[in-house]
mmCIF file of C-alpha atoms in Angstrom:
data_model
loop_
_atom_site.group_PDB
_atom_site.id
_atom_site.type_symbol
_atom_site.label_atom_id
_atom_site.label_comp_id
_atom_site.label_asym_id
_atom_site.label_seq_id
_atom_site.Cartn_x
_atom_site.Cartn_y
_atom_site.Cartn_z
ATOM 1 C CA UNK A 51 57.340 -24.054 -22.293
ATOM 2 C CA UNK A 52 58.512 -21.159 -19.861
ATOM 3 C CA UNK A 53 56.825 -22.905 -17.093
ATOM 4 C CA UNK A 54 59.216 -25.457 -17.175
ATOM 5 C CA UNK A 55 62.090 -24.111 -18.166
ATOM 6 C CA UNK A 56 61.793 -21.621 -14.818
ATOM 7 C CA UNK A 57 61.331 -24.917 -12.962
ATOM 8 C CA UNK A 58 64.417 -26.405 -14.142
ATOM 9 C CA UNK A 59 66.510 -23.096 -13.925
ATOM 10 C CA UNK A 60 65.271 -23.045 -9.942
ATOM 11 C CA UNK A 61 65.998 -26.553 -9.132
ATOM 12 C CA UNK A 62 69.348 -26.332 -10.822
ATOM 13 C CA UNK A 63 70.062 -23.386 -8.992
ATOM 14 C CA UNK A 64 68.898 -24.907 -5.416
ATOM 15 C CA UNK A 65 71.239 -28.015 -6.103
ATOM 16 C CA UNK A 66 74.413 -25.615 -6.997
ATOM 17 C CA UNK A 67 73.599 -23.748 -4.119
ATOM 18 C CA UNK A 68 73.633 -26.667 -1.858
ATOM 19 C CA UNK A 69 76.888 -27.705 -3.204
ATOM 20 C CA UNK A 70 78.612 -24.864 -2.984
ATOM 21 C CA UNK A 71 77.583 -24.473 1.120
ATOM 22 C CA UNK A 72 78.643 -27.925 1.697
ATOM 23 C CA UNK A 73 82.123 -27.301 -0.275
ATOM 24 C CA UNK A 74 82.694 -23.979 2.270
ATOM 25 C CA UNK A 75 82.186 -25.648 5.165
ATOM 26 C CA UNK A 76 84.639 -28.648 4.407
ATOM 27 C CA UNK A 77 87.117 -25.486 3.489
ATOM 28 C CA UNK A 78 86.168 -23.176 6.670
ATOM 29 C CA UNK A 79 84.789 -20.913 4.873
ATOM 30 C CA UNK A 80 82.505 -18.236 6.292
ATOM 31 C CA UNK A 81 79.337 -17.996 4.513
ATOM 32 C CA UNK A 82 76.277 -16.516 6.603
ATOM 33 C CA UNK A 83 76.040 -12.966 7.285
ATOM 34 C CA UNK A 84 77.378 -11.360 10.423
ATOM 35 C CA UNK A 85 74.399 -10.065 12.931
ATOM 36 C CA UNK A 86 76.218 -6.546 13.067
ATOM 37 C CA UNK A 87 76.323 -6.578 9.074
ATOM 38 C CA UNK A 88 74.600 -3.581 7.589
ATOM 39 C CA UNK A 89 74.215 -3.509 3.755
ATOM 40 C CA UNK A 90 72.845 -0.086 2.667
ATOM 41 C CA UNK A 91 69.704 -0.597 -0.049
ATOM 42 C CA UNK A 92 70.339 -0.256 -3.713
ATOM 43 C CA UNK A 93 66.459 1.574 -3.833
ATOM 44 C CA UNK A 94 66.198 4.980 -1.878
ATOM 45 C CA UNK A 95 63.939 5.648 1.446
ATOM 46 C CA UNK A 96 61.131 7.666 -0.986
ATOM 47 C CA UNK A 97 61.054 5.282 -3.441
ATOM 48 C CA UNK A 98 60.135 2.178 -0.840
ATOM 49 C CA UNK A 99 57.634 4.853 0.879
ATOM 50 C CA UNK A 100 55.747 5.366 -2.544
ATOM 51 C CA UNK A 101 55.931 1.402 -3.250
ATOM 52 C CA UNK A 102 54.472 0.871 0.310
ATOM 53 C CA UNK A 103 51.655 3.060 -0.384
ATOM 54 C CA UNK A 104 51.136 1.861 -3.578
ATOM 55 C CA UNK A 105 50.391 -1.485 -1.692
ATOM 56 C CA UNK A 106 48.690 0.169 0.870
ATOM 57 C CA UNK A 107 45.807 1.906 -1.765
ATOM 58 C CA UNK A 108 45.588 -1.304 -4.066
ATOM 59 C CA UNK A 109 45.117 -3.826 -0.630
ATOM 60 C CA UNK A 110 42.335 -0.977 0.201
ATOM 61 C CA UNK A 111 40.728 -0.887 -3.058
ATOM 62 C CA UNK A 112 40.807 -4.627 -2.948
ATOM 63 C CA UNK A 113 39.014 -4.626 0.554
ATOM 64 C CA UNK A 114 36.309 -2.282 -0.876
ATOM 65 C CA UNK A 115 35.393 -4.348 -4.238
ATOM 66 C CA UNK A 116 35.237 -7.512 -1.392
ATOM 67 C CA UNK A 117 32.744 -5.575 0.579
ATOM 68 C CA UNK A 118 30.952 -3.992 -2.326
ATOM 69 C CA UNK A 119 30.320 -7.364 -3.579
ATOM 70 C CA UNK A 120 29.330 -9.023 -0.149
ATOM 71 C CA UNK A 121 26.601 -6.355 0.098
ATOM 72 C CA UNK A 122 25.589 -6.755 -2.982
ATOM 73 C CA UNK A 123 24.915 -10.545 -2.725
ATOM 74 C CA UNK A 124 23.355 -9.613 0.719
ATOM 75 C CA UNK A 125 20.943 -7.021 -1.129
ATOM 76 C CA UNK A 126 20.060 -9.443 -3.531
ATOM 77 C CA UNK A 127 19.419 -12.044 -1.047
ATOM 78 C CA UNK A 128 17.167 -9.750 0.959
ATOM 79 C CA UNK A 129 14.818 -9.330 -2.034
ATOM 80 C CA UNK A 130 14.503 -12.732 -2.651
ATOM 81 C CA UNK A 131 13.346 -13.030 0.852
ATOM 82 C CA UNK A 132 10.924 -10.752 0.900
ATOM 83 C CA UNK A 133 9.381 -11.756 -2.142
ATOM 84 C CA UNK A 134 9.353 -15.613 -0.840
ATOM 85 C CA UNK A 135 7.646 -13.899 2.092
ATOM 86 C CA UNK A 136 5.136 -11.637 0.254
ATOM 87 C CA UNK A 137 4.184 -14.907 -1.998
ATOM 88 C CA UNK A 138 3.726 -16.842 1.124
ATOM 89 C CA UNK A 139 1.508 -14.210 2.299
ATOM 90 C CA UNK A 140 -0.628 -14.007 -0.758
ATOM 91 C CA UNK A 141 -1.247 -17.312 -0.702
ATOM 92 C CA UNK A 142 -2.451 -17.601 2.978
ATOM 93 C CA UNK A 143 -4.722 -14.668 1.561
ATOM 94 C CA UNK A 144 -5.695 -16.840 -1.182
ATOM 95 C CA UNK A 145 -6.578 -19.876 0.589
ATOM 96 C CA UNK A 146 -8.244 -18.126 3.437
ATOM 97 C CA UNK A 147 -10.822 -16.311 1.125
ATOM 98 C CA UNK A 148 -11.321 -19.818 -0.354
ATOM 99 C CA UNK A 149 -12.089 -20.950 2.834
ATOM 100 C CA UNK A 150 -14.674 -18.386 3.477
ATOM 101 C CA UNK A 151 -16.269 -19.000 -0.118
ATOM 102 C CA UNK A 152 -16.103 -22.593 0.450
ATOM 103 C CA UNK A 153 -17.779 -22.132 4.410
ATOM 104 C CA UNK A 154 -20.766 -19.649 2.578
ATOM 105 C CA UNK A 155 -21.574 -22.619 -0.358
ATOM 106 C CA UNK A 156 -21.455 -25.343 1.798
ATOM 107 C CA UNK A 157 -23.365 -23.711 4.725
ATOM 108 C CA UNK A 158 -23.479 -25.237 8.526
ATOM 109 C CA UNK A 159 -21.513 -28.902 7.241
ATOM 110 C CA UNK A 160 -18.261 -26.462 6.261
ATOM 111 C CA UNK A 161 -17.713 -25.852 10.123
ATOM 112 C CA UNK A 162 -16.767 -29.146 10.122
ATOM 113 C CA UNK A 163 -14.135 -29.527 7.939
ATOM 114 C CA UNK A 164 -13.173 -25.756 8.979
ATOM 115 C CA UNK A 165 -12.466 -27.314 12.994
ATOM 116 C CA UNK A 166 -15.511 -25.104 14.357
ATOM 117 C CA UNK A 167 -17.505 -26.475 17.252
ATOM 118 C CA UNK A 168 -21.041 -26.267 15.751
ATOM 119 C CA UNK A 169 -22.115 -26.978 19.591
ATOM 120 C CA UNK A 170 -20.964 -23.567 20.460
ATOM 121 C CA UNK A 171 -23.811 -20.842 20.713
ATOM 122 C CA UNK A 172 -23.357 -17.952 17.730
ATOM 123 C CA UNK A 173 -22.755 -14.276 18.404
ATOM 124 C CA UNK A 174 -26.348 -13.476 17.710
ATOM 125 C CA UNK A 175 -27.666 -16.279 19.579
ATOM 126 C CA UNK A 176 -26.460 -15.131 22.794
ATOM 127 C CA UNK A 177 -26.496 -11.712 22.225
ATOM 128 C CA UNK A 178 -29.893 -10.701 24.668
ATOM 129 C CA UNK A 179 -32.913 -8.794 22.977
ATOM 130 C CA UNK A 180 -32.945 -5.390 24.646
ATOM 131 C CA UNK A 181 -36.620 -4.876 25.979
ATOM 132 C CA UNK A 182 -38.687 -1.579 25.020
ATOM 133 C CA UNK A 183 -38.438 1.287 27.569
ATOM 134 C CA UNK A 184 -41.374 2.673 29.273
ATOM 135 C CA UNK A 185 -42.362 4.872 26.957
ATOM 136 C CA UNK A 186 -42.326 2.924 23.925
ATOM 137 C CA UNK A 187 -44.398 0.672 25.993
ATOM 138 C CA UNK A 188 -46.682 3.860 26.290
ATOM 139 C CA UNK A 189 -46.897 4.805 22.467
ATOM 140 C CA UNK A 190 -47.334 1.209 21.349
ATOM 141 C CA UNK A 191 -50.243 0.953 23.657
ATOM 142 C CA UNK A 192 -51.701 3.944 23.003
ATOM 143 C CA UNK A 193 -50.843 4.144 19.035
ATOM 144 C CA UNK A 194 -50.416 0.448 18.291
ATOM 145 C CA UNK A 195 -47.357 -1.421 16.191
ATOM 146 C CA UNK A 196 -48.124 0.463 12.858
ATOM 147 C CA UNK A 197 -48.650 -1.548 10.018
ATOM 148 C CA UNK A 198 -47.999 -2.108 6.651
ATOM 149 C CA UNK A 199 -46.828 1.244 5.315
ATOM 150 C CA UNK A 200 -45.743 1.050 1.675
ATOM 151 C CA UNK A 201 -48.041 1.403 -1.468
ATOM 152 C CA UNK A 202 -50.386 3.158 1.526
ATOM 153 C CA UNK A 203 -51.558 5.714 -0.632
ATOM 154 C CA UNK A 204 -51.177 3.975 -3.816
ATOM 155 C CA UNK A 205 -54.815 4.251 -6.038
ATOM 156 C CA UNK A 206 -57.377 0.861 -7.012
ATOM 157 C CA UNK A 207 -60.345 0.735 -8.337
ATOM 158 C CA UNK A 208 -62.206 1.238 -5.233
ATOM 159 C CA UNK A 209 -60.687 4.582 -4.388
ATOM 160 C CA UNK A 210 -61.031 5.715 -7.845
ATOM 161 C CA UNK A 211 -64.970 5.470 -8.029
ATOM 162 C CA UNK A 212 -64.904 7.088 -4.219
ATOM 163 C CA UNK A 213 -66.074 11.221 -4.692
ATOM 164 C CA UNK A 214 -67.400 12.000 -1.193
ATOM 165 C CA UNK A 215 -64.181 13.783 -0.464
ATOM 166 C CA UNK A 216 -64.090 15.683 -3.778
ATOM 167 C CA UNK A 217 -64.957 19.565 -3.358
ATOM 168 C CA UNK A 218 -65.229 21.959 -6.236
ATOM 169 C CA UNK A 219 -64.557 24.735 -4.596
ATOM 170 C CA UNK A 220 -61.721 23.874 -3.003
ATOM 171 C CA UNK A 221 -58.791 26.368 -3.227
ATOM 172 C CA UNK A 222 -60.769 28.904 -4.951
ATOM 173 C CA UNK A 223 -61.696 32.410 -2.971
ATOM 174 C CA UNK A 224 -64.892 33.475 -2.461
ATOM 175 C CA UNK A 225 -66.569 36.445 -4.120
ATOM 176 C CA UNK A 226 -67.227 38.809 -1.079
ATOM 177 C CA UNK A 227 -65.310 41.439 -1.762
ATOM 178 C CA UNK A 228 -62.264 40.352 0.863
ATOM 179 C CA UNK A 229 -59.174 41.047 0.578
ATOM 180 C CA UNK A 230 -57.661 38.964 -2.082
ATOM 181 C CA UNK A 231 -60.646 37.487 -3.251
ATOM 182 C CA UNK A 232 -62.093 36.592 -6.765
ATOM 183 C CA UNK A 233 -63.615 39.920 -7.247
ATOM 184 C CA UNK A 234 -61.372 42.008 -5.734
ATOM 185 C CA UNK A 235 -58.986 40.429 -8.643
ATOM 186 C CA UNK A 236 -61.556 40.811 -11.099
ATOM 187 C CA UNK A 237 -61.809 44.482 -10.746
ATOM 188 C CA UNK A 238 -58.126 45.514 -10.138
ATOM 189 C CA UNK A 239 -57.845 44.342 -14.029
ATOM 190 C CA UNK A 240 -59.937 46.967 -15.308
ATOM 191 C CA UNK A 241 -57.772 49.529 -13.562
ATOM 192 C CA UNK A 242 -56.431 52.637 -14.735
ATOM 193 C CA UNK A 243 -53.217 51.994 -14.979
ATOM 194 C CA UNK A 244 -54.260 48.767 -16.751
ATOM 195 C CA UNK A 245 -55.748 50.416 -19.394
ATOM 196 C CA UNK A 246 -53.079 53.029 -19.816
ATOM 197 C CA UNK A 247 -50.628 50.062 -20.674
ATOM 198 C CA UNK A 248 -52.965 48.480 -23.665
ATOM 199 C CA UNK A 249 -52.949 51.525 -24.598
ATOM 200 C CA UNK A 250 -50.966 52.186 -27.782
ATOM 201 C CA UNK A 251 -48.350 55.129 -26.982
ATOM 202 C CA UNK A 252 -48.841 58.934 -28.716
ATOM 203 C CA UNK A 253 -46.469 60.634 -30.468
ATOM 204 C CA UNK A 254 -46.603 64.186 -29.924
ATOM 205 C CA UNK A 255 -46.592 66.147 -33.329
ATOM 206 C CA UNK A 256 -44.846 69.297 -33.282
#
């Protein structure tokens, strides 16, 4: 297995390390770098700039795909909120309208399973009759209430039978010669004019 044999390789190399220190230090051996050492880099300044920004864009990119993902979760936990809420509201809907139904079928004994105080006066129990003015006072005295006023005119047997109010003559115009009476009609038809048209048309013959 690789695994292991790295593991062995790095403990193997941790104990001959430790060795070795304690072997220079029973010679007198200086081992430890000076503070004023300076060791120039094997790698140049440009490369370690481009490796730095390397790190730079992929630590960014990995900060974006974090927050991406955070606002998607908090997107998707948004909807499920408002659809928990827009359920709950739909079902207050729901049982309010049964509550109504249920108030209109059972009639005066569903106030009390509703919590309404049946003692209380209604809105049109306390709401005051507004009396007549003056005037209407006046007409209703002088014309009465009125009455029954549909199928007034309607026809029975009685009314049928009843001629006193029938006249022949009615909307016909009298024959004296008036202005746009019977015989003024009468003889404006044998006219001139009317003749000409019954007529049948000559030809001239040349």
């Amino acid at each position: 297995d690789d695994l292991e044999r790295e593991v062995a390789i790095y403990k193997l190399t941790l104990s001959c390390v430790a060795d070795g220190r304690s072997r220079l230090e029973l010679a007198g051996e200086p081992f430890l770098r000076p503070k004023d050492f300076f060791c120039e880099m094997i790698k140049s300044d440009a490369h370690m700039a481009k490796v730095k920004d390397e790190l730079i864009f992929q630590q960014k990119k990995m900060d974006a795909f974090e927050k991406r993902k955070e606002r998607q979760q908090q997107l998707k936990f948004a909807k499920a909120v408002q659809a928990e809420k827009q359920k709950q509201k739909i079902q207050r809907k729901k049982e309010a309208v049964k509550k109504i139904e249920d108030f209109r079928k059972q009639g005066a004994g569903a106030s009390k399973r509703l919590g309404l105080d049946e003692s209380e006066p209604s809105i049109s129990s306390t709401k005051k009759k507004k009396s007549p003015s003056k005037k209407r006072q006046a007409l209703d005295k002088k014309w009465g209430f009125g009455g029954k006023k549909s199928g007034k005119k309607r026809n029975d047997a009685k009314s049928i039978n009843d001629l006193s109010d029938f006249r022949p003559t009615r909307g016909k115009s009298t024959a004296k010669g008036s202005r746009g009476t019977f015989s003024s009609v009468k003889d404006n038809n044998n006219s001139p004019g009317n003749n000409k048209k019954k007529s049948p048309k000559q030809r001239r013959i040349f």
